[in-house]
mmCIF file of C-alpha atoms and ligand atoms in Angstrom:
data_model
loop_
_atom_site.group_PDB
_atom_site.id
_atom_site.type_symbol
_atom_site.label_atom_id
_atom_site.label_comp_id
_atom_site.label_asym_id
_atom_site.label_seq_id
_atom_site.Cartn_x
_atom_site.Cartn_y
_atom_site.Cartn_z
ATOM 1 C CA MET A 231 101.835 149.060 138.754
ATOM 2 C CA THR A 232 101.323 146.250 141.245
ATOM 3 C CA GLN A 233 102.954 142.890 140.693
ATOM 4 C CA PRO A 234 100.880 140.285 138.855
ATOM 5 C CA ALA A 235 99.359 137.610 141.053
ATOM 6 C CA ARG A 236 101.298 134.368 141.035
ATOM 7 C CA LEU A 237 99.343 131.351 139.795
ATOM 8 C CA ALA A 238 100.373 127.737 140.306
ATOM 9 C CA VAL A 239 98.370 125.485 138.004
ATOM 10 C CA LEU A 240 97.851 121.748 138.490
ATOM 11 C CA ILE A 241 97.040 119.523 135.533
ATOM 12 C CA SER A 242 96.625 115.885 134.544
ATOM 13 C CA GLY A 243 95.977 116.158 130.829
ATOM 14 C CA GLY A 244 95.985 118.276 127.726
ATOM 15 C CA GLY A 245 95.923 121.531 129.600
ATOM 16 C CA SER A 246 93.434 123.508 127.529
ATOM 17 C CA ASN A 247 92.378 125.373 130.660
ATOM 18 C CA LEU A 248 96.022 126.078 131.455
ATOM 19 C CA ALA A 249 96.568 127.267 127.876
ATOM 20 C CA ALA A 250 93.645 129.687 128.192
ATOM 21 C CA LEU A 251 95.079 131.071 131.432
ATOM 22 C CA MET A 252 98.561 131.416 129.920
ATOM 23 C CA GLU A 253 97.072 133.289 126.981
ATOM 24 C CA ALA A 254 95.141 135.649 129.259
ATOM 25 C CA CYS A 255 98.276 136.292 131.312
ATOM 26 C CA LYS A 256 100.028 137.745 128.254
ATOM 27 C CA ASP A 257 97.966 140.903 128.791
ATOM 28 C CA PRO A 258 99.478 142.825 131.723
ATOM 29 C CA ALA A 259 96.017 144.181 132.513
ATOM 30 C CA TYR A 260 94.876 140.652 133.345
ATOM 31 C CA GLY A 261 96.904 140.855 136.540
ATOM 32 C CA ALA A 262 98.344 137.368 136.815
ATOM 33 C CA GLU A 263 101.230 135.185 135.729
ATOM 34 C CA VAL A 264 101.614 131.405 135.757
ATOM 35 C CA VAL A 265 104.723 130.716 137.848
ATOM 36 C CA LEU A 266 104.499 126.930 138.135
ATOM 37 C CA VAL A 267 102.726 124.041 136.441
ATOM 38 C CA VAL A 268 102.488 120.757 138.331
ATOM 39 C CA ALA A 269 101.363 117.479 136.789
ATOM 40 C CA ASP A 270 100.631 114.174 138.502
ATOM 41 C CA ARG A 271 101.723 112.066 135.531
ATOM 42 C CA ASP A 272 104.108 112.016 132.591
ATOM 43 C CA GLY A 273 103.071 113.022 129.119
ATOM 44 C CA CYS A 274 100.690 115.848 129.970
ATOM 45 C CA GLY A 275 100.283 118.191 127.017
ATOM 46 C CA GLY A 276 99.930 121.033 129.487
ATOM 47 C CA SER A 277 103.453 120.474 130.832
ATOM 48 C CA THR A 278 104.861 120.706 127.313
ATOM 49 C CA LEU A 279 102.906 123.911 126.683
ATOM 50 C CA ALA A 280 104.310 125.437 129.842
ATOM 51 C CA GLU A 281 107.872 124.365 129.064
ATOM 52 C CA GLU A 282 107.587 125.916 125.606
ATOM 53 C CA GLN A 283 106.817 129.228 127.271
ATOM 54 C CA GLY A 284 109.590 128.942 129.832
ATOM 55 C CA ILE A 285 107.260 128.317 132.769
ATOM 56 C CA PRO A 286 108.754 126.036 135.458
ATOM 57 C CA THR A 287 107.110 122.611 135.643
ATOM 58 C CA ALA A 288 107.172 119.707 138.043
ATOM 59 C CA THR A 289 105.771 116.185 137.841
ATOM 60 C CA LEU A 290 104.870 114.467 141.102
ATOM 61 C CA LYS A 291 103.567 110.933 140.672
ATOM 62 C CA VAL A 292 101.945 109.268 143.650
ATOM 63 C CA ARG A 293 103.706 106.001 142.891
ATOM 64 C CA ASP A 294 107.111 107.632 143.305
ATOM 65 C CA TYR A 295 106.381 108.215 147.002
ATOM 66 C CA ASP A 296 106.176 105.814 149.937
ATOM 67 C CA SER A 297 102.673 106.915 150.808
ATOM 68 C CA ARG A 298 99.896 109.199 149.707
ATOM 69 C CA GLU A 299 100.801 111.432 152.672
ATOM 70 C CA ALA A 300 104.406 111.716 151.478
ATOM 71 C CA TRP A 301 103.168 112.679 148.008
ATOM 72 C CA ASP A 302 100.824 115.257 149.501
ATOM 73 C CA GLN A 303 103.679 116.745 151.552
ATOM 74 C CA ALA A 304 105.960 116.862 148.498
ATOM 75 C CA LEU A 305 103.182 118.565 146.520
ATOM 76 C CA ALA A 306 102.692 121.089 149.313
ATOM 77 C CA ASP A 307 106.451 121.805 149.415
ATOM 78 C CA THR A 308 106.669 122.139 145.627
ATOM 79 C CA LEU A 309 103.743 124.530 145.525
ATOM 80 C CA LYS A 310 105.065 126.572 148.466
ATOM 81 C CA SER A 311 108.416 127.006 146.747
ATOM 82 C CA ALA A 312 106.612 128.926 143.986
ATOM 83 C CA GLN A 313 104.923 131.265 146.507
ATOM 84 C CA PRO A 314 101.607 131.278 144.664
ATOM 85 C CA ASP A 315 98.832 133.734 145.439
ATOM 86 C CA LEU A 316 96.320 131.311 143.954
ATOM 87 C CA VAL A 317 96.547 127.572 143.247
ATOM 88 C CA VAL A 318 94.421 126.554 140.272
ATOM 89 C CA SER A 319 93.483 122.908 139.842
ATOM 90 C CA ALA A 320 92.602 122.710 136.154
ATOM 91 C CA GLY A 321 91.854 119.135 135.208
ATOM 92 C CA PHE A 322 94.015 117.740 138.019
ATOM 93 C CA LEU A 323 92.685 114.272 138.746
ATOM 94 C CA LYS A 324 93.843 113.892 142.345
ATOM 95 C CA MET A 325 92.351 114.859 145.677
ATOM 96 C CA PHE A 326 94.489 117.073 147.884
ATOM 97 C CA GLY A 327 95.526 115.872 151.313
ATOM 98 C CA PRO A 328 95.899 117.811 154.574
ATOM 99 C CA ALA A 329 99.423 119.091 153.878
ATOM 100 C CA VAL A 330 98.342 120.888 150.711
ATOM 101 C CA LEU A 331 95.017 122.074 152.128
ATOM 102 C CA ARG A 332 96.666 123.449 155.282
ATOM 103 C CA SER A 333 99.365 125.217 153.258
ATOM 104 C CA PHE A 334 96.871 127.143 151.110
ATOM 105 C CA PRO A 335 93.728 127.679 153.127
ATOM 106 C CA GLY A 336 90.968 129.063 150.948
ATOM 107 C CA THR A 337 93.300 129.738 148.028
ATOM 108 C CA ILE A 338 92.986 126.558 145.987
ATOM 109 C CA ILE A 339 90.314 126.587 143.320
ATOM 110 C CA ASN A 340 89.155 123.804 141.026
ATOM 111 C CA THR A 341 87.253 123.779 137.779
ATOM 112 C CA HIS A 342 84.828 120.906 137.293
ATOM 113 C CA ASN A 343 82.870 119.989 134.205
ATOM 114 C CA SER A 344 79.409 119.683 135.731
ATOM 115 C CA LEU A 345 76.917 121.896 137.499
ATOM 116 C CA LEU A 346 77.774 120.957 141.068
ATOM 117 C CA PRO A 347 76.493 119.583 143.338
ATOM 118 C CA ALA A 348 75.234 117.385 140.500
ATOM 119 C CA PHE A 349 77.654 114.896 139.001
ATOM 120 C CA PRO A 350 80.866 115.249 141.030
ATOM 121 C CA GLY A 351 83.835 113.044 140.189
ATOM 122 C CA ILE A 352 85.730 112.390 137.015
ATOM 123 C CA HIS A 353 82.818 111.450 134.717
ATOM 124 C CA GLY A 354 80.708 114.592 135.075
ATOM 125 C CA PRO A 355 79.615 115.050 131.433
ATOM 126 C CA ALA A 356 78.922 111.339 130.904
ATOM 127 C CA ASP A 357 76.946 111.179 134.130
ATOM 128 C CA ALA A 358 74.943 114.255 133.102
ATOM 129 C CA LEU A 359 74.216 112.775 129.682
ATOM 130 C CA ASN A 360 73.226 109.407 131.124
ATOM 131 C CA HIS A 361 70.952 111.085 133.643
ATOM 132 C CA GLY A 362 69.189 112.891 130.815
ATOM 133 C CA VAL A 363 69.613 116.482 131.951
ATOM 134 C CA LYS A 364 68.861 119.222 129.415
ATOM 135 C CA ILE A 365 71.334 121.738 130.829
ATOM 136 C CA ALA A 366 74.955 120.927 131.629
ATOM 137 C CA GLY A 367 77.859 123.174 132.486
ATOM 138 C CA ALA A 368 80.905 123.820 134.612
ATOM 139 C CA THR A 369 81.609 124.954 138.149
ATOM 140 C CA LEU A 370 84.558 126.829 139.607
ATOM 141 C CA PHE A 371 84.840 126.370 143.352
ATOM 142 C CA VAL A 372 87.081 126.767 146.379
ATOM 143 C CA VAL A 373 88.646 123.413 147.206
ATOM 144 C CA ASP A 374 87.962 121.811 150.571
ATOM 145 C CA GLU A 375 88.621 118.286 151.831
ATOM 146 C CA GLY A 376 85.624 116.817 150.028
ATOM 147 C CA MET A 377 85.298 115.713 146.418
ATOM 148 C CA ASP A 378 83.939 118.688 144.454
ATOM 149 C CA THR A 379 82.170 120.013 147.554
ATOM 150 C CA GLY A 380 83.697 123.471 148.122
ATOM 151 C CA GLN A 381 82.053 126.869 147.910
ATOM 152 C CA ILE A 382 80.988 127.801 144.394
ATOM 153 C CA LEU A 383 82.646 130.852 142.822
ATOM 154 C CA ALA A 384 81.056 130.660 139.372
ATOM 155 C CA GLN A 385 78.916 128.434 137.200
ATOM 156 C CA CYS A 386 78.110 128.460 133.502
ATOM 157 C CA THR A 387 75.626 126.463 131.489
ATOM 158 C CA VAL A 388 75.464 124.863 128.066
ATOM 159 C CA PRO A 389 72.528 123.017 126.480
ATOM 160 C CA VAL A 390 72.501 119.262 126.109
ATOM 161 C CA LEU A 391 71.478 118.552 122.515
ATOM 162 C CA ASP A 392 69.448 115.542 121.466
ATOM 163 C CA ASP A 393 72.243 114.107 119.356
ATOM 164 C CA ASP A 394 75.016 114.748 121.882
ATOM 165 C CA THR A 395 77.582 112.094 122.612
ATOM 166 C CA GLU A 396 79.841 112.232 125.633
ATOM 167 C CA GLU A 397 82.530 113.743 123.398
ATOM 168 C CA THR A 398 80.403 116.517 121.886
ATOM 169 C CA LEU A 399 78.954 117.486 125.251
ATOM 170 C CA LEU A 400 82.380 117.412 126.900
ATOM 171 C CA GLU A 401 83.784 119.705 124.226
ATOM 172 C CA ARG A 402 80.877 122.172 124.496
ATOM 173 C CA ILE A 403 81.319 122.291 128.260
ATOM 174 C CA LYS A 404 85.065 122.797 127.968
ATOM 175 C CA VAL A 405 84.643 125.880 125.768
ATOM 176 C CA ALA A 406 82.375 127.515 128.353
ATOM 177 C CA GLU A 407 84.506 126.245 131.230
ATOM 178 C CA ARG A 408 87.677 127.843 129.869
ATOM 179 C CA ALA A 409 86.025 131.222 129.407
ATOM 180 C CA GLN A 410 84.609 131.045 132.924
ATOM 181 C CA LEU A 411 87.976 130.108 134.406
ATOM 182 C CA VAL A 412 89.787 132.955 132.696
ATOM 183 C CA GLU A 413 87.160 135.535 133.592
ATOM 184 C CA THR A 414 86.778 134.432 137.200
ATOM 185 C CA VAL A 415 90.486 134.081 137.977
ATOM 186 C CA GLY A 416 90.967 137.573 136.534
ATOM 187 C CA ILE A 417 88.323 139.007 138.849
ATOM 188 C CA MET A 418 89.772 137.106 141.807
ATOM 189 C CA VAL A 419 93.318 138.363 141.339
ATOM 190 C CA ARG A 420 92.320 141.928 140.539
ATOM 191 C CA HIS A 421 89.508 142.417 143.032
ATOM 192 C CA GLY A 422 89.556 139.526 145.485
ATOM 193 C CA TRP A 423 86.906 137.158 146.796
ATOM 194 C CA ARG A 424 85.434 136.076 150.079
ATOM 195 C CA VAL A 425 83.797 133.028 151.550
ATOM 196 C CA GLU A 426 80.923 133.217 154.027
ATOM 197 C CA GLY A 427 79.748 129.825 155.178
ATOM 198 C CA ARG A 428 78.573 127.838 152.148
ATOM 199 C CA ARG A 429 78.693 130.874 149.874
ATOM 200 C CA ALA A 430 81.574 132.455 147.961
ATOM 201 C CA PHE A 431 81.467 135.945 146.482
ATOM 202 C CA LEU A 432 83.643 137.650 143.906
ATOM 203 C CA ASN A 433 84.542 141.226 144.685
ATOM 204 C CA ARG A 434 83.688 143.553 141.843
ATOM 205 C CA ALA A 435 85.353 146.732 140.673
ATOM 206 C CA GLN A 436 84.153 149.734 142.682
HETATM 207 C C1 GRF B 690 88.203 119.903 132.373
HETATM 208 O O1 GRF B 690 86.997 119.839 131.666
HETATM 209 C C2 GRF B 690 87.978 119.599 133.824
HETATM 210 O O2 GRF B 690 86.760 120.040 134.315
HETATM 211 C C3 GRF B 690 88.045 118.107 133.829
HETATM 212 O O3 GRF B 690 89.080 117.801 132.939
HETATM 213 C C4 GRF B 690 89.148 118.800 131.938
HETATM 214 C C5 GRF B 690 90.567 119.263 131.833
HETATM 215 O O4 GRF B 690 90.865 119.623 130.542
HETATM 216 N N1 GRF B 690 88.236 117.571 135.150
HETATM 217 P P1 GRF B 690 92.259 120.288 130.160
HETATM 218 O O5 GRF B 690 93.358 119.354 130.593
HETATM 219 O O6 GRF B 690 92.343 121.624 130.825
HETATM 220 O O7 GRF B 690 92.200 120.409 128.664
#
């Protein structure tokens, strides 16, 4: 059997997406293992989850470095040391700089809680609710130098209900987002993907 693909996962919070990936990785047929979890702040629930399962973790805070560039280089070096096949940004609230982007061309993906290109940035569900959309959702995309601008690998939708608050909508999106992340990463590691201009395609089983 081939070796499982090595995933490095970046987080800034509770890590429910990370937890879903770790759960999926317990099945050898999934084809992946989480080899490193990196946080940009202390106190991330996701780091604790990873530690409990014996997965190496690192915390790189921007303020501990002389410059944003130095942080970006340290992040690139930390990620490289884990030799990941895929870098998964799962609720990581920082933009990557050139050192990280150059180190992993086309192999960093990010999950975002809106239907891009609508509502990029860190308030996607609130922005969707305030705009009055009837359909919200999540987007998994290949990271580029822009903010939530890369090629889209997958999208899923959820309804916006009349009595939704930011919290209820956020939670409904997160359920769909987690399932999408797990399914899409599985396809990517088992079958591959390709990018052609603005479009990204998942390879399917033959
Ligand atoms: C996700 O909904 C992601 O889209 C957003 O933050 C959330 C992360 O949640 N940027 P978690 O830390 O994986 O629970």
